[in-house]
Short mmCIF file of C-alpha atoms in Angstrom, two decimals:
data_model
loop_
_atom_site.label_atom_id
_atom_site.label_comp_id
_atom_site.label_asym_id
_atom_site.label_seq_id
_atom_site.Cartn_x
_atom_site.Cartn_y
_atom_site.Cartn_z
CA UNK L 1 0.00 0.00 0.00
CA UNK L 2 1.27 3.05 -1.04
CA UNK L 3 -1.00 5.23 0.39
CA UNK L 4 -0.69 7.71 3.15
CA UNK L 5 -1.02 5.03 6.31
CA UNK L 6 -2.38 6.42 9.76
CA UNK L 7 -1.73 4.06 13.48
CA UNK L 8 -3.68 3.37 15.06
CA UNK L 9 -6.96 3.28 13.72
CA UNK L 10 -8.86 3.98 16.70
CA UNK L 11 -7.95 4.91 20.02
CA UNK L 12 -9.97 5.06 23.20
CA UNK L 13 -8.43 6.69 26.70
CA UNK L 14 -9.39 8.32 29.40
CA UNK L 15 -9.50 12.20 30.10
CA UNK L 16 -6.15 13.60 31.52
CA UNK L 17 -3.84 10.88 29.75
CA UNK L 18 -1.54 11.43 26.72
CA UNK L 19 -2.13 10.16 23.37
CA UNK L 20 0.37 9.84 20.23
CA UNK L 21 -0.55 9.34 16.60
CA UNK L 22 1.58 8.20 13.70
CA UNK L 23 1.22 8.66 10.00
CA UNK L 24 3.42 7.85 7.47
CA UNK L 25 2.92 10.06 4.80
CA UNK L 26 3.28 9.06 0.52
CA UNK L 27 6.77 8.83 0.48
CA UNK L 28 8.05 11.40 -2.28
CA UNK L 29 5.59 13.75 -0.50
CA UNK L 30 7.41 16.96 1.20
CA UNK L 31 4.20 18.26 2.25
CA UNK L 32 2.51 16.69 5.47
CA UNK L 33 -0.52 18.14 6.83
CA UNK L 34 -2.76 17.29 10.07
CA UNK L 35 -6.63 17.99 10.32
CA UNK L 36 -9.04 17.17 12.90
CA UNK L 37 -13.09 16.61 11.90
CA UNK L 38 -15.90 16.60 14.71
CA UNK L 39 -19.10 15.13 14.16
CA UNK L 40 -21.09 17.41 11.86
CA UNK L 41 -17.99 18.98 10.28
CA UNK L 42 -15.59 19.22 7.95
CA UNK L 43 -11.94 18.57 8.31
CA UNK L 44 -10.20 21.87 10.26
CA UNK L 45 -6.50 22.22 9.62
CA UNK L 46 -4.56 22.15 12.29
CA UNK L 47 -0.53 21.95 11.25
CA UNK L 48 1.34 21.50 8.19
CA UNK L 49 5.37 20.64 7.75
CA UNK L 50 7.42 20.50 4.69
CA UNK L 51 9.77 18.51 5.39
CA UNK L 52 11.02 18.30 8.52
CA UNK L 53 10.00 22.09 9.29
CA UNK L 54 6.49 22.76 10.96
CA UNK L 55 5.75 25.85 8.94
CA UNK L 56 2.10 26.49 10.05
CA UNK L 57 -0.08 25.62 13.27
CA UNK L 58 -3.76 26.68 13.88
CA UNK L 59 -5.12 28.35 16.73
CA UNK L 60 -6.85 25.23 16.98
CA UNK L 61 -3.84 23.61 18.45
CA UNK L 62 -3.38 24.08 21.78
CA UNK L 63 -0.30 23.89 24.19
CA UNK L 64 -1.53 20.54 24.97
CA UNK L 65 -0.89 19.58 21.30
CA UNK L 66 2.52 19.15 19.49
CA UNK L 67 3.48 17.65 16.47
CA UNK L 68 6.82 16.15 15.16
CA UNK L 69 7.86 15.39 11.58
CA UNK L 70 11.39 14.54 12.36
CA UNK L 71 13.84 13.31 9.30
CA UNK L 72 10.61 14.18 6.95
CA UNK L 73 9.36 11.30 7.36
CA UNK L 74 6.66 10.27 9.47
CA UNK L 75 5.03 12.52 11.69
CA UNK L 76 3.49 11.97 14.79
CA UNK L 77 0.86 14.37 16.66
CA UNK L 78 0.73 14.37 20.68
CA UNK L 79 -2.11 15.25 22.48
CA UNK L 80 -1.23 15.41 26.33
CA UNK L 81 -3.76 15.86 29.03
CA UNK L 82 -6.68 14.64 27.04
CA UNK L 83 -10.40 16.16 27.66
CA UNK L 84 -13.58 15.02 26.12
CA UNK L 85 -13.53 17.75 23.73
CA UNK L 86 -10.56 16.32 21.88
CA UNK L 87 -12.50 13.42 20.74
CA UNK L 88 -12.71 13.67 16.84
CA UNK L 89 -11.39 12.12 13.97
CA UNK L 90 -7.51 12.95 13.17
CA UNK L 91 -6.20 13.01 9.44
CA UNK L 92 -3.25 12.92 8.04
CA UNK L 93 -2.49 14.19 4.21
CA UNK L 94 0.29 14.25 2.24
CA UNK L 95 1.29 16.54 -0.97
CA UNK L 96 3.84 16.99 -3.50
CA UNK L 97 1.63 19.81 -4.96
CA UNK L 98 -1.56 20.59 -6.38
CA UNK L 99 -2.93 16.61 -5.32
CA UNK L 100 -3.81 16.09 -1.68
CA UNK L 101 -4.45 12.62 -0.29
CA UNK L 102 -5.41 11.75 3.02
CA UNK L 103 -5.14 8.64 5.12
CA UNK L 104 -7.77 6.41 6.85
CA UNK L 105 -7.48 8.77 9.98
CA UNK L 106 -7.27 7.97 13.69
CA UNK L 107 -11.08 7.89 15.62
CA UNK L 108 -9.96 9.57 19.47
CA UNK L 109 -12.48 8.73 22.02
CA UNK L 110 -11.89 10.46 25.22
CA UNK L 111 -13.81 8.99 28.35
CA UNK K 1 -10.87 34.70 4.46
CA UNK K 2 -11.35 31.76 2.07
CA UNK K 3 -14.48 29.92 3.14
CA UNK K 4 -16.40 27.24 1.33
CA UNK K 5 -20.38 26.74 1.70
CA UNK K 6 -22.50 23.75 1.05
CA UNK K 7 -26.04 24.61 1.43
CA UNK K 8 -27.44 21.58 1.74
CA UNK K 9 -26.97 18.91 4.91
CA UNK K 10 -28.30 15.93 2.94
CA UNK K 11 -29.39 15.28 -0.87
CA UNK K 12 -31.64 12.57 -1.22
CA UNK K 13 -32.21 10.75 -4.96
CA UNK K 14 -33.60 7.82 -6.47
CA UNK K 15 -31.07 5.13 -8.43
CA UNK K 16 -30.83 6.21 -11.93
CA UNK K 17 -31.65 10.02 -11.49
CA UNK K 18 -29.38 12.81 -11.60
CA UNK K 19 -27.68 13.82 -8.69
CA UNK K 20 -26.25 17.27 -7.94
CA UNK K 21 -24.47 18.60 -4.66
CA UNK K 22 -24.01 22.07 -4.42
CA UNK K 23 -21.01 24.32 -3.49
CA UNK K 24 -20.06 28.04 -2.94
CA UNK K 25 -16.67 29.20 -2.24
CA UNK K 26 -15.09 32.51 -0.96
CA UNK K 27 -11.19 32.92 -1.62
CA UNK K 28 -9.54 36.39 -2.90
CA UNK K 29 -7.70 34.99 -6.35
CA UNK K 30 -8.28 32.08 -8.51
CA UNK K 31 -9.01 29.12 -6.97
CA UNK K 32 -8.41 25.74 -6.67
CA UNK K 33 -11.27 23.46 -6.13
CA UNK K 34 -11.45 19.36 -4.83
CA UNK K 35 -14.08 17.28 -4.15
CA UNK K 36 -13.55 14.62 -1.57
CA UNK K 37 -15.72 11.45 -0.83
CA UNK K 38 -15.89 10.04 2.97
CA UNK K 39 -17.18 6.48 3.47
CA UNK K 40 -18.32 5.86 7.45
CA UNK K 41 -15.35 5.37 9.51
CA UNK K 42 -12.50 6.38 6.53
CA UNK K 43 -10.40 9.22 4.91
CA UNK K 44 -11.21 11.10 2.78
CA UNK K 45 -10.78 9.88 -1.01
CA UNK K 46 -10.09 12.51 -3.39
CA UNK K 47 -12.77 12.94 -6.75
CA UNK K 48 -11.63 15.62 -8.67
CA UNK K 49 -10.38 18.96 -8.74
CA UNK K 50 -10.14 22.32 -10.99
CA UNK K 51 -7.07 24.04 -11.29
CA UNK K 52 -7.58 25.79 -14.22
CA UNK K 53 -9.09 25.31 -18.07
CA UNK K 54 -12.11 23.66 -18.85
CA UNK K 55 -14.79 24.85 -16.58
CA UNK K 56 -16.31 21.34 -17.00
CA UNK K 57 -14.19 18.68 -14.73
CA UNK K 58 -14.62 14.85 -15.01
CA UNK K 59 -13.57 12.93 -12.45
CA UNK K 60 -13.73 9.12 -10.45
CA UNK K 61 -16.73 7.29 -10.60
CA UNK K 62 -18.35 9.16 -12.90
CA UNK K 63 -18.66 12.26 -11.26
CA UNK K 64 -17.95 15.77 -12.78
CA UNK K 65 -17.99 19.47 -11.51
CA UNK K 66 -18.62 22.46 -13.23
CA UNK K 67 -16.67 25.87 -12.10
CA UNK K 68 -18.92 28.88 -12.49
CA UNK K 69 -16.44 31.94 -11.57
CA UNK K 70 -19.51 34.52 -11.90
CA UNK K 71 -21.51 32.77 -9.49
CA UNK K 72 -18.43 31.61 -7.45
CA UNK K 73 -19.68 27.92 -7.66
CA UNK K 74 -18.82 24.38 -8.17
CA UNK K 75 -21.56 21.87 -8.06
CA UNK K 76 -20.94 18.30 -8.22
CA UNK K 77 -22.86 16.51 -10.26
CA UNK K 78 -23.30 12.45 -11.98
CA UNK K 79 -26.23 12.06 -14.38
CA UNK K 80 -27.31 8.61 -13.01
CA UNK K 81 -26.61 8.26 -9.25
CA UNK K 82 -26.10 4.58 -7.61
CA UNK K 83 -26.81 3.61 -4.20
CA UNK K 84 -22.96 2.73 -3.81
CA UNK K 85 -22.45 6.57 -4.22
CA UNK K 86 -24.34 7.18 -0.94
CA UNK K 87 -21.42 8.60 1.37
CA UNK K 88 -20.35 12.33 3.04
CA UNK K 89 -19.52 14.52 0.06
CA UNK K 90 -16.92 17.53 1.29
CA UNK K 91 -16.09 20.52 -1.15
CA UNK K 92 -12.55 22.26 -0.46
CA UNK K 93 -10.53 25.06 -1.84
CA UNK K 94 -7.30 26.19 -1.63
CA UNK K 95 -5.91 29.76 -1.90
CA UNK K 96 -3.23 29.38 -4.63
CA UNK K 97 -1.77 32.82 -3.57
CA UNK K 98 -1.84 32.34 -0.20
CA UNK K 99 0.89 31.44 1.94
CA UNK K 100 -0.35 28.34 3.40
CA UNK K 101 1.03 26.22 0.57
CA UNK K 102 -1.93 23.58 -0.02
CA UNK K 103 -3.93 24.02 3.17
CA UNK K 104 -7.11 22.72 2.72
CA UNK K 105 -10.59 24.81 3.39
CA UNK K 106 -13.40 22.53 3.83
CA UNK K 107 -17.48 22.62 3.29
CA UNK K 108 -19.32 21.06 6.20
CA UNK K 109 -20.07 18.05 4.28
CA UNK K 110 -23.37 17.19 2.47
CA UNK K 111 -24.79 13.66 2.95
CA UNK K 112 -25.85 11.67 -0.18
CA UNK K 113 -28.22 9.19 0.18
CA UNK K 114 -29.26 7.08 -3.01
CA UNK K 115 -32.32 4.85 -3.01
CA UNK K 116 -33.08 1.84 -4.61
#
């Protein structure tokens, strides 16, 4: 599969722990982008890197979030402290220009 | 602000009709346009997209958009819908002179239901 890959595919935890999410991004692809989508809504952007340089973040991510792309490779996005609100689907996407594809994304739960 | 609008939460059609799924988009420049499919529980799969050209845009599965600058549209459409295409249909544009270098603005998502 040659796809952009996202681990795991669900996650369930309770409120207050940490949570870390892993994508592995088309592999020519500079461009690595996280989103987050709540119930009712489409995806919000939340960070992009290119490369191994995180170039944009949205006010939608807090201090309690931080994301890594280290080496350009993979990326993985922390969320410490978790709260209820957090619970959404996360995507990952990957470009090398004008195409944008997007993994299977990781379903947070937060009890 | 860029900002994409689909007006309608869900579309509802019969197998074999036409389908249409409409968008409005807000961005200062020309745009770029996508189309994204979501199937319960998955990513988003990519349909098509306008850069620039052909107003008319075909695309996977036998769906095509049509860019209307004037009316600052771009309506999905498929003259004979299936039941397989019932999913979560998201419109998305991206600011080409921006400086956000492909972020994504999305649409809330309009759900297509197809019955048999």
């Amino acid at each position: 599969d040659t796809g952009v890959s996202q681990d795991p595919r669900h996650k369930i935890t309770k409120r207050g722990q940490n949570v870390t999410f892993r994508c592995d991004p088309i592999s020519e692809h500079n461009r690595l982008y996280w989103y987050r989508q709540t119930l009712g809504q489409g995806p919000e952007f939340l960070t992009y890197f290119q490369n191994e340089a995180q170039l944009e973040k949205s006010r939608l991510l807090s201090d309690r979030f931080s994301a890594e792309r280290p080496k350009g490779s993979f990326s993985t996005l922390e969320i410490q402290r978790t709260e209820q609100g957090d619970s959404a689907m996360y995507l990952c996407a990957s470009s090398s220009g004008t195409w944008t594809f997007f993994g299977q994304g990781t379903r947070l739960t937060v009890v | 602000a860029q900002s994409v609008a689909q007006p309608e939460d869900q579309v509802n059609v019969a197998e074999g009709n036409p389908l249409t799924v409409k968008c409005t988009y807000s961005v200062s420049g020309n745009p770029y346009l996508f189309w994204y499919v979501q199937y319960p529980n998955r990513g988003l799969q990519f349909l098509l997209k306008y850069i620039t050209g052909d107003n008319l845009v075909k695309g996977s599965y036998g769906f095509e958009a049509e860019f209307n600058k004037s009316q600052t549209s771009f309506h999905l459409k498929k003259p004979s819908a299936l039941v397989s295409d019932s999913a979560l249909y998201f419109c998305a544009v991206r600011d080409p002179m921006g400086g956000n270098l492909g972020r994504l603005y999305f649409g809330r998502g309009t759900q297509l239901t197809v019955w048999p």
